[in-house]
């Protein structure tokens, strides 16, 4: 609730064009090796063998509903996150164009399943849950050609968070105002 209120208050400030929260800012996401399972027996691209599909290096992030709009990243296929995706236990994920192309070639990556095998914290002791690709977004312009997986940011489960604010040229004194707003909320 505090995250939503902070976003609402910031968006009401003069000079603020948008607000988003995520676990990491683009370009600073943690990495992991994931396994990929093709749905319905659809073959992956010829360039990726079964061994490669079990060790695909990706960067991952948890993002709120405003993330892709703030960074002007269009949806290429499937759907964006919906309200229900932000509830605990949901398994829908979005991937970027590069990751989708790498696992499905010229085919459609929607419906492919992804699970984490190794992260920056080390190998997974037990196989994690499978996540289903429900949408493909374009690559972020500053970070093209890196595979990315996006999970919905579930309120209250992740801390600390990164706050990204898009400002206009008239956003004077915003840093002080941001400090005032966050202190008042917390």
PDB file of C-alpha atoms in Angstrom:
ATOM      1  CA  UNK A   1       0.000   0.000   0.000  1.00  0.00           C
ATOM      2  CA  UNK A   2       2.893   2.378   0.744  1.00  0.00           C
ATOM      3  CA  UNK A   3       4.424   1.703  -2.674  1.00  0.00           C
ATOM      4  CA  UNK A   4       1.149   2.509  -4.401  1.00  0.00           C
ATOM      5  CA  UNK A   5       0.673   5.636  -2.294  1.00  0.00           C
ATOM      6  CA  UNK A   6       4.225   6.840  -2.964  1.00  0.00           C
ATOM      7  CA  UNK A   7       3.703   6.328  -6.713  1.00  0.00           C
ATOM      8  CA  UNK A   8       0.411   8.214  -6.574  1.00  0.00           C
ATOM      9  CA  UNK A   9       1.957  11.119  -4.640  1.00  0.00           C
ATOM     10  CA  UNK A  10       4.968  11.350  -6.936  1.00  0.00           C
ATOM     11  CA  UNK A  11       2.876  11.248 -10.100  1.00  0.00           C
ATOM     12  CA  UNK A  12       0.913  14.229  -8.728  1.00  0.00           C
ATOM     13  CA  UNK A  13       4.115  16.294  -8.413  1.00  0.00           C
ATOM     14  CA  UNK A  14       4.904  18.926 -11.023  1.00  0.00           C
ATOM     15  CA  UNK A  15       7.509  17.674 -13.447  1.00  0.00           C
ATOM     16  CA  UNK A  16       6.961  13.945 -12.854  1.00  0.00           C
ATOM     17  CA  UNK A  17       6.077  12.105 -16.056  1.00  0.00           C
ATOM     18  CA  UNK A  18       5.964   8.592 -14.562  1.00  0.00           C
ATOM     19  CA  UNK A  19       6.991   6.319 -11.708  1.00  0.00           C
ATOM     20  CA  UNK A  20       7.851   2.626 -11.545  1.00  0.00           C
ATOM     21  CA  UNK A  21       9.241   0.224  -8.969  1.00  0.00           C
ATOM     22  CA  UNK A  22      11.325  -2.844  -9.645  1.00  0.00           C
ATOM     23  CA  UNK A  23      13.867  -5.012  -7.889  1.00  0.00           C
ATOM     24  CA  UNK A  24      16.668  -3.664 -10.078  1.00  0.00           C
ATOM     25  CA  UNK A  25      17.123  -0.812 -12.507  1.00  0.00           C
ATOM     26  CA  UNK A  26      17.606  -1.898 -16.127  1.00  0.00           C
ATOM     27  CA  UNK A  27      21.191  -2.959 -16.714  1.00  0.00           C
ATOM     28  CA  UNK A  28      21.764  -3.959 -13.084  1.00  0.00           C
ATOM     29  CA  UNK A  29      19.567  -7.078 -12.944  1.00  0.00           C
ATOM     30  CA  UNK A  30      20.851 -10.247 -11.289  1.00  0.00           C
ATOM     31  CA  UNK A  31      21.538 -13.221 -13.542  1.00  0.00           C
ATOM     32  CA  UNK A  32      20.610 -16.891 -13.458  1.00  0.00           C
ATOM     33  CA  UNK A  33      20.780 -20.037 -15.515  1.00  0.00           C
ATOM     34  CA  UNK A  34      17.352 -21.323 -16.420  1.00  0.00           C
ATOM     35  CA  UNK A  35      15.915 -24.468 -17.918  1.00  0.00           C
ATOM     36  CA  UNK A  36      13.447 -24.122 -20.766  1.00  0.00           C
ATOM     37  CA  UNK A  37      10.733 -26.618 -21.668  1.00  0.00           C
ATOM     38  CA  UNK A  38       8.972 -26.387 -25.021  1.00  0.00           C
ATOM     39  CA  UNK A  39       5.190 -26.724 -24.790  1.00  0.00           C
ATOM     40  CA  UNK A  40       3.173 -29.234 -26.793  1.00  0.00           C
ATOM     41  CA  UNK A  41       6.292 -30.826 -28.244  1.00  0.00           C
ATOM     42  CA  UNK A  42       7.146 -27.722 -30.276  1.00  0.00           C
ATOM     43  CA  UNK A  43      10.808 -27.920 -31.190  1.00  0.00           C
ATOM     44  CA  UNK A  44      13.197 -25.205 -30.149  1.00  0.00           C
ATOM     45  CA  UNK A  45      15.534 -23.621 -32.673  1.00  0.00           C
ATOM     46  CA  UNK A  46      18.065 -25.916 -34.271  1.00  0.00           C
ATOM     47  CA  UNK A  47      20.881 -23.839 -32.767  1.00  0.00           C
ATOM     48  CA  UNK A  48      19.898 -24.810 -29.210  1.00  0.00           C
ATOM     49  CA  UNK A  49      20.344 -28.424 -28.220  1.00  0.00           C
ATOM     50  CA  UNK A  50      18.585 -29.989 -25.239  1.00  0.00           C
ATOM     51  CA  UNK A  51      21.744 -29.322 -23.212  1.00  0.00           C
ATOM     52  CA  UNK A  52      21.659 -25.616 -24.054  1.00  0.00           C
ATOM     53  CA  UNK A  53      17.962 -25.379 -23.133  1.00  0.00           C
ATOM     54  CA  UNK A  54      18.873 -26.505 -19.619  1.00  0.00           C
ATOM     55  CA  UNK A  55      21.560 -23.840 -19.179  1.00  0.00           C
ATOM     56  CA  UNK A  56      20.295 -20.586 -20.676  1.00  0.00           C
ATOM     57  CA  UNK A  57      21.842 -17.507 -19.061  1.00  0.00           C
ATOM     58  CA  UNK A  58      19.291 -14.750 -18.377  1.00  0.00           C
ATOM     59  CA  UNK A  59      18.983 -11.599 -16.358  1.00  0.00           C
ATOM     60  CA  UNK A  60      15.784 -11.319 -14.358  1.00  0.00           C
ATOM     61  CA  UNK A  61      13.760  -8.623 -12.657  1.00  0.00           C
ATOM     62  CA  UNK A  62      10.524  -8.158 -10.752  1.00  0.00           C
ATOM     63  CA  UNK A  63       8.600  -5.167 -12.057  1.00  0.00           C
ATOM     64  CA  UNK A  64       5.368  -3.301 -11.350  1.00  0.00           C
ATOM     65  CA  UNK A  65       2.569  -2.600 -13.822  1.00  0.00           C
ATOM     66  CA  UNK A  66       4.100   0.732 -14.966  1.00  0.00           C
ATOM     67  CA  UNK A  67       7.626  -0.525 -15.763  1.00  0.00           C
ATOM     68  CA  UNK A  68       7.294  -1.126 -19.517  1.00  0.00           C
ATOM     69  CA  UNK A  69       5.337   2.082 -20.117  1.00  0.00           C
ATOM     70  CA  UNK A  70       7.900   4.176 -18.239  1.00  0.00           C
ATOM     71  CA  UNK A  71      10.732   2.793 -20.370  1.00  0.00           C
ATOM     72  CA  UNK A  72       8.666   2.904 -23.612  1.00  0.00           C
ATOM     73  CA  UNK A  73       9.019  -0.851 -24.171  1.00  0.00           C
ATOM     74  CA  UNK A  74       6.238  -2.160 -26.442  1.00  0.00           C
ATOM     75  CA  UNK A  75       4.516  -5.508 -26.153  1.00  0.00           C
ATOM     76  CA  UNK A  76       5.388  -7.648 -29.195  1.00  0.00           C
ATOM     77  CA  UNK A  77       3.159 -10.673 -28.591  1.00  0.00           C
ATOM     78  CA  UNK A  78       0.949 -12.203 -25.945  1.00  0.00           C
ATOM     79  CA  UNK A  79      -0.137  -9.968 -23.102  1.00  0.00           C
ATOM     80  CA  UNK A  80       1.256  -7.687 -20.440  1.00  0.00           C
ATOM     81  CA  UNK A  81       0.871  -8.397 -16.750  1.00  0.00           C
ATOM     82  CA  UNK A  82      -2.720  -8.220 -15.551  1.00  0.00           C
ATOM     83  CA  UNK A  83      -3.945  -7.372 -12.049  1.00  0.00           C
ATOM     84  CA  UNK A  84      -4.188 -11.038 -11.026  1.00  0.00           C
ATOM     85  CA  UNK A  85      -0.554 -11.670 -12.009  1.00  0.00           C
ATOM     86  CA  UNK A  86       0.576  -9.537  -9.071  1.00  0.00           C
ATOM     87  CA  UNK A  87      -0.901 -11.943  -6.513  1.00  0.00           C
ATOM     88  CA  UNK A  88       1.453 -14.399  -4.760  1.00  0.00           C
ATOM     89  CA  UNK A  89       1.904 -17.763  -6.429  1.00  0.00           C
ATOM     90  CA  UNK A  90       1.151 -16.685  -9.999  1.00  0.00           C
ATOM     91  CA  UNK A  91       3.432 -18.126 -12.655  1.00  0.00           C
ATOM     92  CA  UNK A  92       3.072 -15.862 -15.706  1.00  0.00           C
ATOM     93  CA  UNK A  93       6.252 -14.147 -16.899  1.00  0.00           C
ATOM     94  CA  UNK A  94       7.254 -11.827 -19.698  1.00  0.00           C
ATOM     95  CA  UNK A  95      10.474 -12.202 -21.664  1.00  0.00           C
ATOM     96  CA  UNK A  96      12.283  -9.835 -23.963  1.00  0.00           C
ATOM     97  CA  UNK A  97      12.600 -10.278 -27.723  1.00  0.00           C
ATOM     98  CA  UNK A  98      16.178 -11.583 -27.500  1.00  0.00           C
ATOM     99  CA  UNK A  99      15.286 -14.370 -25.069  1.00  0.00           C
ATOM    100  CA  UNK A 100      12.169 -15.299 -27.038  1.00  0.00           C
ATOM    101  CA  UNK A 101      14.159 -15.496 -30.277  1.00  0.00           C
ATOM    102  CA  UNK A 102      16.930 -17.530 -28.644  1.00  0.00           C
ATOM    103  CA  UNK A 103      14.566 -20.203 -27.335  1.00  0.00           C
ATOM    104  CA  UNK A 104      11.974 -20.320 -30.118  1.00  0.00           C
ATOM    105  CA  UNK A 105      13.888 -19.146 -33.192  1.00  0.00           C
ATOM    106  CA  UNK A 106      11.376 -17.631 -35.592  1.00  0.00           C
ATOM    107  CA  UNK A 107       8.585 -19.445 -33.745  1.00  0.00           C
ATOM    108  CA  UNK A 108       6.376 -18.220 -30.945  1.00  0.00           C
ATOM    109  CA  UNK A 109       7.814 -18.453 -27.389  1.00  0.00           C
ATOM    110  CA  UNK A 110       4.381 -18.010 -25.754  1.00  0.00           C
ATOM    111  CA  UNK A 111       3.594 -21.006 -23.586  1.00  0.00           C
ATOM    112  CA  UNK A 112       7.221 -22.058 -23.129  1.00  0.00           C
ATOM    113  CA  UNK A 113       8.075 -22.935 -19.528  1.00  0.00           C
ATOM    114  CA  UNK A 114      11.083 -21.573 -17.646  1.00  0.00           C
ATOM    115  CA  UNK A 115      12.532 -22.497 -14.245  1.00  0.00           C
ATOM    116  CA  UNK A 116      15.645 -21.409 -12.399  1.00  0.00           C
ATOM    117  CA  UNK A 117      18.597 -23.767 -12.074  1.00  0.00           C
ATOM    118  CA  UNK A 118      21.381 -21.503 -10.797  1.00  0.00           C
ATOM    119  CA  UNK A 119      21.353 -17.890  -9.651  1.00  0.00           C
ATOM    120  CA  UNK A 120      23.938 -15.448  -8.364  1.00  0.00           C
ATOM    121  CA  UNK A 121      23.331 -17.119  -4.972  1.00  0.00           C
ATOM    122  CA  UNK A 122      24.419 -20.523  -6.348  1.00  0.00           C
ATOM    123  CA  UNK A 123      22.804 -23.730  -7.620  1.00  0.00           C
ATOM    124  CA  UNK A 124      19.209 -24.434  -6.685  1.00  0.00           C
ATOM    125  CA  UNK A 125      19.009 -27.317  -4.196  1.00  0.00           C
ATOM    126  CA  UNK A 126      15.581 -28.340  -5.503  1.00  0.00           C
ATOM    127  CA  UNK A 127      14.109 -27.583  -8.906  1.00  0.00           C
ATOM    128  CA  UNK A 128      12.001 -24.474  -8.625  1.00  0.00           C
ATOM    129  CA  UNK A 129       8.528 -23.943 -10.022  1.00  0.00           C
ATOM    130  CA  UNK A 130       7.896 -23.607 -13.728  1.00  0.00           C
ATOM    131  CA  UNK A 131       6.892 -20.179 -15.025  1.00  0.00           C
ATOM    132  CA  UNK A 132       4.930 -19.762 -18.250  1.00  0.00           C
ATOM    133  CA  UNK A 133       5.820 -17.146 -20.858  1.00  0.00           C
ATOM    134  CA  UNK A 134       2.612 -15.133 -21.385  1.00  0.00           C
ATOM    135  CA  UNK A 135       4.101 -12.167 -23.241  1.00  0.00           C
ATOM    136  CA  UNK A 136       7.101 -10.915 -25.166  1.00  0.00           C
ATOM    137  CA  UNK A 137       8.269  -7.314 -24.889  1.00  0.00           C
ATOM    138  CA  UNK A 138      10.859  -5.539 -26.975  1.00  0.00           C
ATOM    139  CA  UNK A 139      14.428  -5.238 -25.731  1.00  0.00           C
ATOM    140  CA  UNK A 140      15.168  -2.195 -23.611  1.00  0.00           C
ATOM    141  CA  UNK A 141      17.067   0.194 -25.910  1.00  0.00           C
ATOM    142  CA  UNK A 142      20.084   0.632 -23.638  1.00  0.00           C
ATOM    143  CA  UNK A 143      20.368  -3.104 -22.952  1.00  0.00           C
ATOM    144  CA  UNK A 144      19.612  -4.794 -26.260  1.00  0.00           C
ATOM    145  CA  UNK A 145      20.768  -8.333 -27.004  1.00  0.00           C
ATOM    146  CA  UNK A 146      20.699  -9.526 -23.390  1.00  0.00           C
ATOM    147  CA  UNK A 147      18.181 -12.202 -22.439  1.00  0.00           C
ATOM    148  CA  UNK A 148      15.706 -10.996 -19.833  1.00  0.00           C
ATOM    149  CA  UNK A 149      12.870 -12.514 -17.808  1.00  0.00           C
ATOM    150  CA  UNK A 150      10.347 -10.285 -16.029  1.00  0.00           C
ATOM    151  CA  UNK A 151       8.222 -11.387 -13.086  1.00  0.00           C
ATOM    152  CA  UNK A 152       5.373  -9.347 -11.599  1.00  0.00           C
ATOM    153  CA  UNK A 153       6.436  -7.494  -8.460  1.00  0.00           C
ATOM    154  CA  UNK A 154       4.340  -9.022  -5.692  1.00  0.00           C
ATOM    155  CA  UNK A 155       3.644  -6.427  -2.980  1.00  0.00           C
ATOM    156  CA  UNK A 156       5.415  -6.939   0.307  1.00  0.00           C
ATOM    157  CA  UNK A 157       7.657  -9.798  -0.826  1.00  0.00           C
ATOM    158  CA  UNK A 158      10.660  -7.953  -2.175  1.00  0.00           C
ATOM    159  CA  UNK A 159      12.814  -5.382  -0.430  1.00  0.00           C
ATOM    160  CA  UNK A 160      14.707  -3.234  -1.107  1.00  0.00           C
ATOM    161  CA  UNK A 161      13.146  -1.843  -4.255  1.00  0.00           C
ATOM    162  CA  UNK A 162      14.424   0.471  -6.940  1.00  0.00           C
ATOM    163  CA  UNK A 163      12.310   3.523  -7.612  1.00  0.00           C
ATOM    164  CA  UNK A 164      12.606   5.047 -11.074  1.00  0.00           C
ATOM    165  CA  UNK A 165      11.063   8.432 -11.739  1.00  0.00           C
ATOM    166  CA  UNK A 166      10.814   9.937 -15.220  1.00  0.00           C
ATOM    167  CA  UNK A 167      10.970  13.711 -14.949  1.00  0.00           C
ATOM    168  CA  UNK A 168      10.390  16.630 -17.260  1.00  0.00           C
ATOM    169  CA  UNK A 169      12.613  19.731 -17.449  1.00  0.00           C
ATOM    170  CA  UNK A 170      10.377  21.547 -14.932  1.00  0.00           C
ATOM    171  CA  UNK A 171      11.089  19.038 -12.143  1.00  0.00           C
ATOM    172  CA  UNK A 172      12.999  21.356  -9.829  1.00  0.00           C
ATOM    173  CA  UNK A 173      13.520  20.437  -6.188  1.00  0.00           C
ATOM    174  CA  UNK A 174      12.174  16.942  -6.752  1.00  0.00           C
ATOM    175  CA  UNK A 175      14.943  15.155  -4.818  1.00  0.00           C
ATOM    176  CA  UNK A 176      14.057  17.027  -1.630  1.00  0.00           C
ATOM    177  CA  UNK A 177      10.348  16.479  -2.219  1.00  0.00           C
ATOM    178  CA  UNK A 178      10.917  12.747  -2.752  1.00  0.00           C
ATOM    179  CA  UNK A 179      12.733  12.551   0.580  1.00  0.00           C
ATOM    180  CA  UNK A 180       9.880  14.394   2.300  1.00  0.00           C
ATOM    181  CA  UNK A 181       7.233  12.117   0.798  1.00  0.00           C
ATOM    182  CA  UNK A 182       9.033   8.868   1.664  1.00  0.00           C
ATOM    183  CA  UNK A 183       9.734   9.932   5.242  1.00  0.00           C
ATOM    184  CA  UNK A 184       6.090  10.952   5.694  1.00  0.00           C
ATOM    185  CA  UNK A 185       4.893   7.550   4.415  1.00  0.00           C
ATOM    186  CA  UNK A 186       7.339   5.445   6.418  1.00  0.00           C
TER     187      UNK A 186
END
